[in-house]
Amino acid sequence: MSEPTESSRPLRVVVADDQAAVREPLAAVLGLAEDIDVVAAAADGNGVLEAVAAGPVDVVLMDLRMPVLDGIETTRRLGEEHPGVAVVVLTTFADDDSILAALGAGARGYLTKNAGRQDIVRAIRAAAAGQSVLDREVQDRLLATVRARPTVSGQGLPADLTPREREVLTLIGQGLPNRAIAEKLFVSEATVKTHINNLFAKAGIRDRAEAVRRALTAGLA
């Protein structure tokens, strides 16, 4: 019998929330998805770091407000110590400071606890694939925050970005996945991925969450 391939095996997920009444049902519900294996449930950031160290882990579903070690600092430490592990924030807090702090620490997705099970599952899958998913409320708040400040279009972006790369960055900033970008630009997904790879290399962008931040800061979204 052959071993499962990397692409066919379930995603290994850690659920982090200080409330057992949230953490345990969430872990049970996510475990119903065929492609998700909840390997640990943690009550604080130290528990997350221990679970990831024991690994392997693909994605951490992270609450922000936890005792001992909160979600922001845990996300930052994961980025430093385990850069291959993606973080999706799931929290009741959608204020500007929390959103910017989480994304700045390296979170790849940000959802509020109003999100349904399918939304959370999609965000976990996207994060594992290197994509960013932002709750609509979160995206709207980021847009409002950036638009409230005077910006210069393209500010802070490399001068050698092509018009198409800027267009792709704009669409990423609007929260569109690769397929939707391809449809909007009438090109293949493979072409979109090529533009994204070139864009990330030129601008020094690590992942999709950072691309969203850069697009918003540059006034492109």
mmCIF file with all atom_site columns, C-alpha atoms in Angstrom:
data_model
loop_
_atom_site.group_PDB
_atom_site.id
_atom_site.type_symbol
_atom_site.label_atom_id
_atom_site.label_alt_id
_atom_site.label_comp_id
_atom_site.label_asym_id
_atom_site.label_entity_id
_atom_site.label_seq_id
_atom_site.pdbx_PDB_ins_code
_atom_site.Cartn_x
_atom_site.Cartn_y
_atom_site.Cartn_z
_atom_site.occupancy
_atom_site.B_iso_or_equiv
_atom_site.pdbx_formal_charge
_atom_site.auth_seq_id
_atom_site.auth_comp_id
_atom_site.auth_asym_id
_atom_site.auth_atom_id
_atom_site.pdbx_PDB_model_num
ATOM 1   C CA . MET A 1 1   ? 0.000   0.000  0.000   1.00 0.00 ? 1   MET A CA 1
ATOM 2   C CA . SER A 1 2   ? 1.512   3.343  -1.035  1.00 0.00 ? 2   SER A CA 1
ATOM 3   C CA . GLU A 1 3   ? 2.069   6.204  1.382   1.00 0.00 ? 3   GLU A CA 1
ATOM 4   C CA . PRO A 1 4   ? -0.169  9.293  0.981   1.00 0.00 ? 4   PRO A CA 1
ATOM 5   C CA . THR A 1 5   ? 1.460   12.066 -1.015  1.00 0.00 ? 5   THR A CA 1
ATOM 6   C CA . GLU A 1 6   ? 2.085   15.519 0.441   1.00 0.00 ? 6   GLU A CA 1
ATOM 7   C CA . SER A 1 7   ? -0.818  16.928 -1.581  1.00 0.00 ? 7   SER A CA 1
ATOM 8   C CA . SER A 1 8   ? -3.272  14.188 -0.621  1.00 0.00 ? 8   SER A CA 1
ATOM 9   C CA . ARG A 1 9   ? -2.676  14.018 3.117   1.00 0.00 ? 9   ARG A CA 1
ATOM 10  C CA . PRO A 1 10  ? -4.928  15.990 5.492   1.00 0.00 ? 10  PRO A CA 1
ATOM 11  C CA . LEU A 1 11  ? -3.826  19.438 6.638   1.00 0.00 ? 11  LEU A CA 1
ATOM 12  C CA . ARG A 1 12  ? -2.471  19.283 10.185  1.00 0.00 ? 12  ARG A CA 1
ATOM 13  C CA . VAL A 1 13  ? -4.131  22.023 12.219  1.00 0.00 ? 13  VAL A CA 1
ATOM 14  C CA . VAL A 1 14  ? -3.741  23.364 15.760  1.00 0.00 ? 14  VAL A CA 1
ATOM 15  C CA . VAL A 1 15  ? -6.729  25.182 17.268  1.00 0.00 ? 15  VAL A CA 1
ATOM 16  C CA . ALA A 1 16  ? -5.843  27.848 19.850  1.00 0.00 ? 16  ALA A CA 1
ATOM 17  C CA . ASP A 1 17  ? -8.441  29.500 22.098  1.00 0.00 ? 17  ASP A CA 1
ATOM 18  C CA . ASP A 1 18  ? -8.388  30.106 25.833  1.00 0.00 ? 18  ASP A CA 1
ATOM 19  C CA . GLN A 1 19  ? -12.060 29.165 26.214  1.00 0.00 ? 19  GLN A CA 1
ATOM 20  C CA . ALA A 1 20  ? -12.654 25.411 26.277  1.00 0.00 ? 20  ALA A CA 1
ATOM 21  C CA . ALA A 1 21  ? -16.300 26.027 25.315  1.00 0.00 ? 21  ALA A CA 1
ATOM 22  C CA . VAL A 1 22  ? -15.046 27.491 22.025  1.00 0.00 ? 22  VAL A CA 1
ATOM 23  C CA . ARG A 1 23  ? -11.873 25.487 21.494  1.00 0.00 ? 23  ARG A CA 1
ATOM 24  C CA . GLU A 1 24  ? -13.218 21.970 21.870  1.00 0.00 ? 24  GLU A CA 1
ATOM 25  C CA . PRO A 1 25  ? -16.371 22.259 19.706  1.00 0.00 ? 25  PRO A CA 1
ATOM 26  C CA . LEU A 1 26  ? -14.387 24.116 17.038  1.00 0.00 ? 26  LEU A CA 1
ATOM 27  C CA . ALA A 1 27  ? -11.746 21.385 16.948  1.00 0.00 ? 27  ALA A CA 1
ATOM 28  C CA . ALA A 1 28  ? -14.474 18.721 16.698  1.00 0.00 ? 28  ALA A CA 1
ATOM 29  C CA . VAL A 1 29  ? -16.309 20.512 13.872  1.00 0.00 ? 29  VAL A CA 1
ATOM 30  C CA . LEU A 1 30  ? -13.155 21.170 11.849  1.00 0.00 ? 30  LEU A CA 1
ATOM 31  C CA . GLY A 1 31  ? -12.150 17.548 12.260  1.00 0.00 ? 31  GLY A CA 1
ATOM 32  C CA . LEU A 1 32  ? -15.222 16.552 10.250  1.00 0.00 ? 32  LEU A CA 1
ATOM 33  C CA . ALA A 1 33  ? -13.607 17.943 7.102   1.00 0.00 ? 33  ALA A CA 1
ATOM 34  C CA . GLU A 1 34  ? -11.921 15.096 5.203   1.00 0.00 ? 34  GLU A CA 1
ATOM 35  C CA . ASP A 1 35  ? -8.811  17.141 4.443   1.00 0.00 ? 35  ASP A CA 1
ATOM 36  C CA . ILE A 1 36  ? -8.256  18.532 7.954   1.00 0.00 ? 36  ILE A CA 1
ATOM 37  C CA . ASP A 1 37  ? -6.685  16.730 10.904  1.00 0.00 ? 37  ASP A CA 1
ATOM 38  C CA . VAL A 1 38  ? -6.818  18.706 14.167  1.00 0.00 ? 38  VAL A CA 1
ATOM 39  C CA . VAL A 1 39  ? -3.621  17.499 15.811  1.00 0.00 ? 39  VAL A CA 1
ATOM 40  C CA . ALA A 1 40  ? -3.822  19.655 18.956  1.00 0.00 ? 40  ALA A CA 1
ATOM 41  C CA . ALA A 1 41  ? -5.965  22.183 20.813  1.00 0.00 ? 41  ALA A CA 1
ATOM 42  C CA . ALA A 1 42  ? -4.172  24.794 22.911  1.00 0.00 ? 42  ALA A CA 1
ATOM 43  C CA . ALA A 1 43  ? -5.383  27.217 25.579  1.00 0.00 ? 43  ALA A CA 1
ATOM 44  C CA . ASP A 1 44  ? -2.531  29.723 25.160  1.00 0.00 ? 44  ASP A CA 1
ATOM 45  C CA . GLY A 1 45  ? 0.433   30.612 23.026  1.00 0.00 ? 45  GLY A CA 1
ATOM 46  C CA . ASN A 1 46  ? 2.862   28.393 24.898  1.00 0.00 ? 46  ASN A CA 1
ATOM 47  C CA . GLY A 1 47  ? 0.596   25.441 24.158  1.00 0.00 ? 47  GLY A CA 1
ATOM 48  C CA . VAL A 1 48  ? 0.657   26.387 20.480  1.00 0.00 ? 48  VAL A CA 1
ATOM 49  C CA . LEU A 1 49  ? 4.451   26.562 20.367  1.00 0.00 ? 49  LEU A CA 1
ATOM 50  C CA . GLU A 1 50  ? 4.737   23.202 22.126  1.00 0.00 ? 50  GLU A CA 1
ATOM 51  C CA . ALA A 1 51  ? 2.293   21.589 19.686  1.00 0.00 ? 51  ALA A CA 1
ATOM 52  C CA . VAL A 1 52  ? 4.107   23.022 16.664  1.00 0.00 ? 52  VAL A CA 1
ATOM 53  C CA . ALA A 1 53  ? 7.501   21.946 18.033  1.00 0.00 ? 53  ALA A CA 1
ATOM 54  C CA . ALA A 1 54  ? 6.121   18.411 18.444  1.00 0.00 ? 54  ALA A CA 1
ATOM 55  C CA . GLY A 1 55  ? 4.684   18.778 14.888  1.00 0.00 ? 55  GLY A CA 1
ATOM 56  C CA . PRO A 1 56  ? 4.469   18.599 12.065  1.00 0.00 ? 56  PRO A CA 1
ATOM 57  C CA . VAL A 1 57  ? 1.802   21.331 11.760  1.00 0.00 ? 57  VAL A CA 1
ATOM 58  C CA . ASP A 1 58  ? 0.565   23.163 8.667   1.00 0.00 ? 58  ASP A CA 1
ATOM 59  C CA . VAL A 1 59  ? -1.842  25.794 10.043  1.00 0.00 ? 59  VAL A CA 1
ATOM 60  C CA . VAL A 1 60  ? -2.652  27.321 13.430  1.00 0.00 ? 60  VAL A CA 1
ATOM 61  C CA . LEU A 1 61  ? -6.153  28.725 13.929  1.00 0.00 ? 61  LEU A CA 1
ATOM 62  C CA . MET A 1 62  ? -5.294  31.442 16.419  1.00 0.00 ? 62  MET A CA 1
ATOM 63  C CA . ASP A 1 63  ? -7.306  33.406 18.946  1.00 0.00 ? 63  ASP A CA 1
ATOM 64  C CA . LEU A 1 64  ? -5.768  36.783 19.780  1.00 0.00 ? 64  LEU A CA 1
ATOM 65  C CA . ARG A 1 65  ? -6.590  37.334 23.439  1.00 0.00 ? 65  ARG A CA 1
ATOM 66  C CA . MET A 1 66  ? -5.088  34.452 25.407  1.00 0.00 ? 66  MET A CA 1
ATOM 67  C CA . PRO A 1 67  ? -3.318  34.366 28.784  1.00 0.00 ? 67  PRO A CA 1
ATOM 68  C CA . VAL A 1 68  ? 0.406   33.744 29.293  1.00 0.00 ? 68  VAL A CA 1
ATOM 69  C CA . LEU A 1 69  ? 1.314   34.305 25.630  1.00 0.00 ? 69  LEU A CA 1
ATOM 70  C CA . ASP A 1 70  ? -1.189  36.073 23.385  1.00 0.00 ? 70  ASP A CA 1
ATOM 71  C CA . GLY A 1 71  ? -1.963  35.410 19.739  1.00 0.00 ? 71  GLY A CA 1
ATOM 72  C CA . ILE A 1 72  ? 0.059   38.323 18.344  1.00 0.00 ? 72  ILE A CA 1
ATOM 73  C CA . GLU A 1 73  ? 3.308   37.355 20.048  1.00 0.00 ? 73  GLU A CA 1
ATOM 74  C CA . THR A 1 74  ? 2.705   33.677 19.301  1.00 0.00 ? 74  THR A CA 1
ATOM 75  C CA . THR A 1 75  ? 2.221   34.492 15.615  1.00 0.00 ? 75  THR A CA 1
ATOM 76  C CA . ARG A 1 76  ? 5.433   36.513 15.594  1.00 0.00 ? 76  ARG A CA 1
ATOM 77  C CA . ARG A 1 77  ? 7.403   33.711 17.244  1.00 0.00 ? 77  ARG A CA 1
ATOM 78  C CA . LEU A 1 78  ? 6.000   31.136 14.845  1.00 0.00 ? 78  LEU A CA 1
ATOM 79  C CA . GLY A 1 79  ? 7.177   33.272 11.950  1.00 0.00 ? 79  GLY A CA 1
ATOM 80  C CA . GLU A 1 80  ? 10.682  33.364 13.408  1.00 0.00 ? 80  GLU A CA 1
ATOM 81  C CA . GLU A 1 81  ? 10.941  29.764 14.608  1.00 0.00 ? 81  GLU A CA 1
ATOM 82  C CA . HIS A 1 82  ? 8.578   27.875 12.269  1.00 0.00 ? 82  HIS A CA 1
ATOM 83  C CA . PRO A 1 83  ? 8.137   29.968 9.095   1.00 0.00 ? 83  PRO A CA 1
ATOM 84  C CA . GLY A 1 84  ? 6.461   27.098 7.264   1.00 0.00 ? 84  GLY A CA 1
ATOM 85  C CA . VAL A 1 85  ? 3.462   27.170 9.612   1.00 0.00 ? 85  VAL A CA 1
ATOM 86  C CA . ALA A 1 86  ? 0.612   29.444 8.474   1.00 0.00 ? 86  ALA A CA 1
ATOM 87  C CA . VAL A 1 87  ? -1.533  31.365 10.963  1.00 0.00 ? 87  VAL A CA 1
ATOM 88  C CA . VAL A 1 88  ? -5.203  32.186 10.517  1.00 0.00 ? 88  VAL A CA 1
ATOM 89  C CA . VAL A 1 89  ? -6.606  34.480 13.196  1.00 0.00 ? 89  VAL A CA 1
ATOM 90  C CA . LEU A 1 90  ? -10.113 33.722 14.467  1.00 0.00 ? 90  LEU A CA 1
ATOM 91  C CA . THR A 1 91  ? -11.223 36.306 16.996  1.00 0.00 ? 91  THR A CA 1
ATOM 92  C CA . THR A 1 92  ? -14.088 38.443 18.223  1.00 0.00 ? 92  THR A CA 1
ATOM 93  C CA . PHE A 1 93  ? -11.931 41.559 17.767  1.00 0.00 ? 93  PHE A CA 1
ATOM 94  C CA . ALA A 1 94  ? -12.061 43.455 14.469  1.00 0.00 ? 94  ALA A CA 1
ATOM 95  C CA . ASP A 1 95  ? -10.571 46.799 15.574  1.00 0.00 ? 95  ASP A CA 1
ATOM 96  C CA . ASP A 1 96  ? -7.827  48.420 13.512  1.00 0.00 ? 96  ASP A CA 1
ATOM 97  C CA . ASP A 1 97  ? -5.065  47.831 16.077  1.00 0.00 ? 97  ASP A CA 1
ATOM 98  C CA . SER A 1 98  ? -5.785  44.107 16.379  1.00 0.00 ? 98  SER A CA 1
ATOM 99  C CA . ILE A 1 99  ? -6.021  43.607 12.619  1.00 0.00 ? 99  ILE A CA 1
ATOM 100 C CA . LEU A 1 100 ? -2.835  45.511 11.794  1.00 0.00 ? 100 LEU A CA 1
ATOM 101 C CA . ALA A 1 101 ? -0.910  43.912 14.665  1.00 0.00 ? 101 ALA A CA 1
ATOM 102 C CA . ALA A 1 102 ? -1.917  40.401 13.590  1.00 0.00 ? 102 ALA A CA 1
ATOM 103 C CA . LEU A 1 103 ? -1.113  40.960 9.917   1.00 0.00 ? 103 LEU A CA 1
ATOM 104 C CA . GLY A 1 104 ? 2.104   42.728 10.849  1.00 0.00 ? 104 GLY A CA 1
ATOM 105 C CA . ALA A 1 105 ? 3.119   39.726 12.969  1.00 0.00 ? 105 ALA A CA 1
ATOM 106 C CA . GLY A 1 106 ? 2.678   37.505 9.919   1.00 0.00 ? 106 GLY A CA 1
ATOM 107 C CA . ALA A 1 107 ? -0.872  36.138 10.081  1.00 0.00 ? 107 ALA A CA 1
ATOM 108 C CA . ARG A 1 108 ? -1.970  34.892 6.680   1.00 0.00 ? 108 ARG A CA 1
ATOM 109 C CA . GLY A 1 109 ? -5.708  35.179 7.335   1.00 0.00 ? 109 GLY A CA 1
ATOM 110 C CA . TYR A 1 110 ? -8.017  37.089 9.664   1.00 0.00 ? 110 TYR A CA 1
ATOM 111 C CA . LEU A 1 111 ? -11.578 36.034 10.436  1.00 0.00 ? 111 LEU A CA 1
ATOM 112 C CA . THR A 1 112 ? -14.057 37.123 13.069  1.00 0.00 ? 112 THR A CA 1
ATOM 113 C CA . LYS A 1 113 ? -15.984 34.545 15.073  1.00 0.00 ? 113 LYS A CA 1
ATOM 114 C CA . ASN A 1 114 ? -19.057 35.347 12.987  1.00 0.00 ? 114 ASN A CA 1
ATOM 115 C CA . ALA A 1 115 ? -17.427 33.231 10.269  1.00 0.00 ? 115 ALA A CA 1
ATOM 116 C CA . GLY A 1 116 ? -19.153 29.940 9.478   1.00 0.00 ? 116 GLY A CA 1
ATOM 117 C CA . ARG A 1 117 ? -17.485 26.528 9.416   1.00 0.00 ? 117 ARG A CA 1
ATOM 118 C CA . GLN A 1 118 ? -17.067 26.562 5.628   1.00 0.00 ? 118 GLN A CA 1
ATOM 119 C CA . ASP A 1 119 ? -15.481 30.018 5.753   1.00 0.00 ? 119 ASP A CA 1
ATOM 120 C CA . ILE A 1 120 ? -12.984 28.795 8.349   1.00 0.00 ? 120 ILE A CA 1
ATOM 121 C CA . VAL A 1 121 ? -12.216 25.633 6.391   1.00 0.00 ? 121 VAL A CA 1
ATOM 122 C CA . ARG A 1 122 ? -11.653 27.681 3.208   1.00 0.00 ? 122 ARG A CA 1
ATOM 123 C CA . ALA A 1 123 ? -9.341  30.045 5.093   1.00 0.00 ? 123 ALA A CA 1
ATOM 124 C CA . ILE A 1 124 ? -7.303  27.130 6.458   1.00 0.00 ? 124 ILE A CA 1
ATOM 125 C CA . ARG A 1 125 ? -6.963  25.613 2.992   1.00 0.00 ? 125 ARG A CA 1
ATOM 126 C CA . ALA A 1 126 ? -5.997  28.964 1.489   1.00 0.00 ? 126 ALA A CA 1
ATOM 127 C CA . ALA A 1 127 ? -3.417  29.671 4.194   1.00 0.00 ? 127 ALA A CA 1
ATOM 128 C CA . ALA A 1 128 ? -1.840  26.249 3.704   1.00 0.00 ? 128 ALA A CA 1
ATOM 129 C CA . ALA A 1 129 ? -1.577  27.059 -0.018  1.00 0.00 ? 129 ALA A CA 1
ATOM 130 C CA . GLY A 1 130 ? 0.156   30.372 0.705   1.00 0.00 ? 130 GLY A CA 1
ATOM 131 C CA . GLN A 1 131 ? -2.892  32.539 0.093   1.00 0.00 ? 131 GLN A CA 1
ATOM 132 C CA . SER A 1 132 ? -4.509  35.162 2.290   1.00 0.00 ? 132 SER A CA 1
ATOM 133 C CA . VAL A 1 133 ? -8.145  35.291 3.357   1.00 0.00 ? 133 VAL A CA 1
ATOM 134 C CA . LEU A 1 134 ? -9.588  38.318 5.111   1.00 0.00 ? 134 LEU A CA 1
ATOM 135 C CA . ASP A 1 135 ? -13.072 38.499 6.560   1.00 0.00 ? 135 ASP A CA 1
ATOM 136 C CA . ARG A 1 136 ? -15.180 41.026 4.625   1.00 0.00 ? 136 ARG A CA 1
ATOM 137 C CA . GLU A 1 137 ? -15.570 43.149 7.771   1.00 0.00 ? 137 GLU A CA 1
ATOM 138 C CA . VAL A 1 138 ? -11.803 43.085 8.270   1.00 0.00 ? 138 VAL A CA 1
ATOM 139 C CA . GLN A 1 139 ? -11.111 44.009 4.657   1.00 0.00 ? 139 GLN A CA 1
ATOM 140 C CA . ASP A 1 140 ? -13.580 46.899 4.827   1.00 0.00 ? 140 ASP A CA 1
ATOM 141 C CA . ARG A 1 141 ? -11.946 48.238 7.993   1.00 0.00 ? 141 ARG A CA 1
ATOM 142 C CA . LEU A 1 142 ? -8.485  48.061 6.423   1.00 0.00 ? 142 LEU A CA 1
ATOM 143 C CA . LEU A 1 143 ? -9.731  49.901 3.351   1.00 0.00 ? 143 LEU A CA 1
ATOM 144 C CA . ALA A 1 144 ? -11.385 52.565 5.501   1.00 0.00 ? 144 ALA A CA 1
ATOM 145 C CA . THR A 1 145 ? -8.237  53.013 7.587   1.00 0.00 ? 145 THR A CA 1
ATOM 146 C CA . VAL A 1 146 ? -5.966  53.404 4.578   1.00 0.00 ? 146 VAL A CA 1
ATOM 147 C CA . ARG A 1 147 ? -8.337  55.670 2.667   1.00 0.00 ? 147 ARG A CA 1
ATOM 148 C CA . ALA A 1 148 ? -8.601  57.954 5.683   1.00 0.00 ? 148 ALA A CA 1
ATOM 149 C CA . ARG A 1 149 ? -4.908  58.745 5.260   1.00 0.00 ? 149 ARG A CA 1
ATOM 150 C CA . PRO A 1 150 ? -3.503  60.713 2.334   1.00 0.00 ? 150 PRO A CA 1
ATOM 151 C CA . THR A 1 151 ? -1.570  58.368 0.050   1.00 0.00 ? 151 THR A CA 1
ATOM 152 C CA . VAL A 1 152 ? 0.409   58.605 -3.137  1.00 0.00 ? 152 VAL A CA 1
ATOM 153 C CA . SER A 1 153 ? -0.510  55.927 -5.663  1.00 0.00 ? 153 SER A CA 1
ATOM 154 C CA . GLY A 1 154 ? 2.271   53.369 -5.930  1.00 0.00 ? 154 GLY A CA 1
ATOM 155 C CA . GLN A 1 155 ? 4.133   54.789 -2.909  1.00 0.00 ? 155 GLN A CA 1
ATOM 156 C CA . GLY A 1 156 ? 6.724   52.406 -1.509  1.00 0.00 ? 156 GLY A CA 1
ATOM 157 C CA . LEU A 1 157 ? 6.664   50.028 -4.499  1.00 0.00 ? 157 LEU A CA 1
ATOM 158 C CA . PRO A 1 158 ? 9.630   49.254 -6.757  1.00 0.00 ? 158 PRO A CA 1
ATOM 159 C CA . ALA A 1 159 ? 9.842   51.431 -9.866  1.00 0.00 ? 159 ALA A CA 1
ATOM 160 C CA . ASP A 1 160 ? 10.389  48.394 -12.092 1.00 0.00 ? 160 ASP A CA 1
ATOM 161 C CA . LEU A 1 161 ? 6.982   46.826 -11.453 1.00 0.00 ? 161 LEU A CA 1
ATOM 162 C CA . THR A 1 162 ? 5.212   46.337 -14.773 1.00 0.00 ? 162 THR A CA 1
ATOM 163 C CA . PRO A 1 163 ? 1.694   47.738 -15.268 1.00 0.00 ? 163 PRO A CA 1
ATOM 164 C CA . ARG A 1 164 ? 0.365   44.170 -15.186 1.00 0.00 ? 164 ARG A CA 1
ATOM 165 C CA . GLU A 1 165 ? 2.136   43.438 -11.890 1.00 0.00 ? 165 GLU A CA 1
ATOM 166 C CA . ARG A 1 166 ? 0.618   46.575 -10.374 1.00 0.00 ? 166 ARG A CA 1
ATOM 167 C CA . GLU A 1 167 ? -2.773  45.470 -11.663 1.00 0.00 ? 167 GLU A CA 1
ATOM 168 C CA . VAL A 1 168 ? -2.345  42.045 -10.065 1.00 0.00 ? 168 VAL A CA 1
ATOM 169 C CA . LEU A 1 169 ? -1.284  43.665 -6.768  1.00 0.00 ? 169 LEU A CA 1
ATOM 170 C CA . THR A 1 170 ? -4.393  45.870 -6.883  1.00 0.00 ? 170 THR A CA 1
ATOM 171 C CA . LEU A 1 171 ? -6.631  42.820 -7.289  1.00 0.00 ? 171 LEU A CA 1
ATOM 172 C CA . ILE A 1 172 ? -4.838  40.961 -4.491  1.00 0.00 ? 172 ILE A CA 1
ATOM 173 C CA . GLY A 1 173 ? -5.464  44.000 -2.308  1.00 0.00 ? 173 GLY A CA 1
ATOM 174 C CA . GLN A 1 174 ? -9.161  43.694 -3.108  1.00 0.00 ? 174 GLN A CA 1
ATOM 175 C CA . GLY A 1 175 ? -9.101  40.167 -1.717  1.00 0.00 ? 175 GLY A CA 1
ATOM 176 C CA . LEU A 1 176 ? -9.445  38.287 -5.023  1.00 0.00 ? 176 LEU A CA 1
ATOM 177 C CA . PRO A 1 177 ? -8.022  34.745 -5.250  1.00 0.00 ? 177 PRO A CA 1
ATOM 178 C CA . ASN A 1 178 ? -5.884  33.705 -8.216  1.00 0.00 ? 178 ASN A CA 1
ATOM 179 C CA . ARG A 1 179 ? -8.786  32.212 -10.158 1.00 0.00 ? 179 ARG A CA 1
ATOM 180 C CA . ALA A 1 180 ? -10.841 35.404 -9.913  1.00 0.00 ? 180 ALA A CA 1
ATOM 181 C CA . ILE A 1 181 ? -7.811  37.494 -10.904 1.00 0.00 ? 181 ILE A CA 1
ATOM 182 C CA . ALA A 1 182 ? -7.263  35.273 -13.934 1.00 0.00 ? 182 ALA A CA 1
ATOM 183 C CA . GLU A 1 183 ? -10.889 35.637 -14.993 1.00 0.00 ? 183 GLU A CA 1
ATOM 184 C CA . LYS A 1 184 ? -10.797 39.405 -14.544 1.00 0.00 ? 184 LYS A CA 1
ATOM 185 C CA . LEU A 1 185 ? -7.612  39.782 -16.588 1.00 0.00 ? 185 LEU A CA 1
ATOM 186 C CA . PHE A 1 186 ? -8.570  37.127 -19.176 1.00 0.00 ? 186 PHE A CA 1
ATOM 187 C CA . VAL A 1 187 ? -5.407  35.114 -18.568 1.00 0.00 ? 187 VAL A CA 1
ATOM 188 C CA . SER A 1 188 ? -4.636  31.674 -17.125 1.00 0.00 ? 188 SER A CA 1
ATOM 189 C CA . GLU A 1 189 ? -4.061  30.991 -13.438 1.00 0.00 ? 189 GLU A CA 1
ATOM 190 C CA . ALA A 1 190 ? -0.516  29.926 -14.336 1.00 0.00 ? 190 ALA A CA 1
ATOM 191 C CA . THR A 1 191 ? 0.084   33.393 -15.822 1.00 0.00 ? 191 THR A CA 1
ATOM 192 C CA . VAL A 1 192 ? -1.294  35.025 -12.686 1.00 0.00 ? 192 VAL A CA 1
ATOM 193 C CA . LYS A 1 193 ? 1.052   32.917 -10.539 1.00 0.00 ? 193 LYS A CA 1
ATOM 194 C CA . THR A 1 194 ? 3.985   34.019 -12.679 1.00 0.00 ? 194 THR A CA 1
ATOM 195 C CA . HIS A 1 195 ? 3.058   37.690 -12.237 1.00 0.00 ? 195 HIS A CA 1
ATOM 196 C CA . ILE A 1 196 ? 2.676   37.151 -8.476  1.00 0.00 ? 196 ILE A CA 1
ATOM 197 C CA . ASN A 1 197 ? 6.062   35.423 -8.195  1.00 0.00 ? 197 ASN A CA 1
ATOM 198 C CA . ASN A 1 198 ? 7.732   38.279 -10.098 1.00 0.00 ? 198 ASN A CA 1
ATOM 199 C CA . LEU A 1 199 ? 5.867   40.891 -8.074  1.00 0.00 ? 199 LEU A CA 1
ATOM 200 C CA . PHE A 1 200 ? 6.787   39.275 -4.742  1.00 0.00 ? 200 PHE A CA 1
ATOM 201 C CA . ALA A 1 201 ? 10.451  38.971 -5.762  1.00 0.00 ? 201 ALA A CA 1
ATOM 202 C CA . LYS A 1 202 ? 10.736  42.594 -6.914  1.00 0.00 ? 202 LYS A CA 1
ATOM 203 C CA . ALA A 1 203 ? 8.879   44.082 -3.930  1.00 0.00 ? 203 ALA A CA 1
ATOM 204 C CA . GLY A 1 204 ? 10.333  41.756 -1.293  1.00 0.00 ? 204 GLY A CA 1
ATOM 205 C CA . ILE A 1 205 ? 6.853   40.516 -0.360  1.00 0.00 ? 205 ILE A CA 1
ATOM 206 C CA . ARG A 1 206 ? 6.747   37.324 1.734   1.00 0.00 ? 206 ARG A CA 1
ATOM 207 C CA . ASP A 1 207 ? 3.163   36.210 1.315   1.00 0.00 ? 207 ASP A CA 1
ATOM 208 C CA . ARG A 1 208 ? -0.331  37.219 0.281   1.00 0.00 ? 208 ARG A CA 1
ATOM 209 C CA . ALA A 1 209 ? -1.175  38.895 3.584   1.00 0.00 ? 209 ALA A CA 1
ATOM 210 C CA . GLU A 1 210 ? 1.798   41.228 3.163   1.00 0.00 ? 210 GLU A CA 1
ATOM 211 C CA . ALA A 1 211 ? 0.767   41.850 -0.453  1.00 0.00 ? 211 ALA A CA 1
ATOM 212 C CA . VAL A 1 212 ? -2.669  42.986 0.766   1.00 0.00 ? 212 VAL A CA 1
ATOM 213 C CA . ARG A 1 213 ? -1.039  45.371 3.241   1.00 0.00 ? 213 ARG A CA 1
ATOM 214 C CA . ARG A 1 214 ? 1.314   46.778 0.590   1.00 0.00 ? 214 ARG A CA 1
ATOM 215 C CA . ALA A 1 215 ? -1.515  47.297 -1.879  1.00 0.00 ? 215 ALA A CA 1
ATOM 216 C CA . LEU A 1 216 ? -3.593  49.133 0.710   1.00 0.00 ? 216 LEU A CA 1
ATOM 217 C CA . THR A 1 217 ? -0.674  51.254 1.913   1.00 0.00 ? 217 THR A CA 1
ATOM 218 C CA . ALA A 1 218 ? 0.195   52.193 -1.678  1.00 0.00 ? 218 ALA A CA 1
ATOM 219 C CA . GLY A 1 219 ? -3.370  53.271 -2.365  1.00 0.00 ? 219 GLY A CA 1
ATOM 220 C CA . LEU A 1 220 ? -3.850  50.624 -5.038  1.00 0.00 ? 220 LEU A CA 1
ATOM 221 C CA . ALA A 1 221 ? -6.862  48.873 -3.503  1.00 0.00 ? 221 ALA A CA 1
#
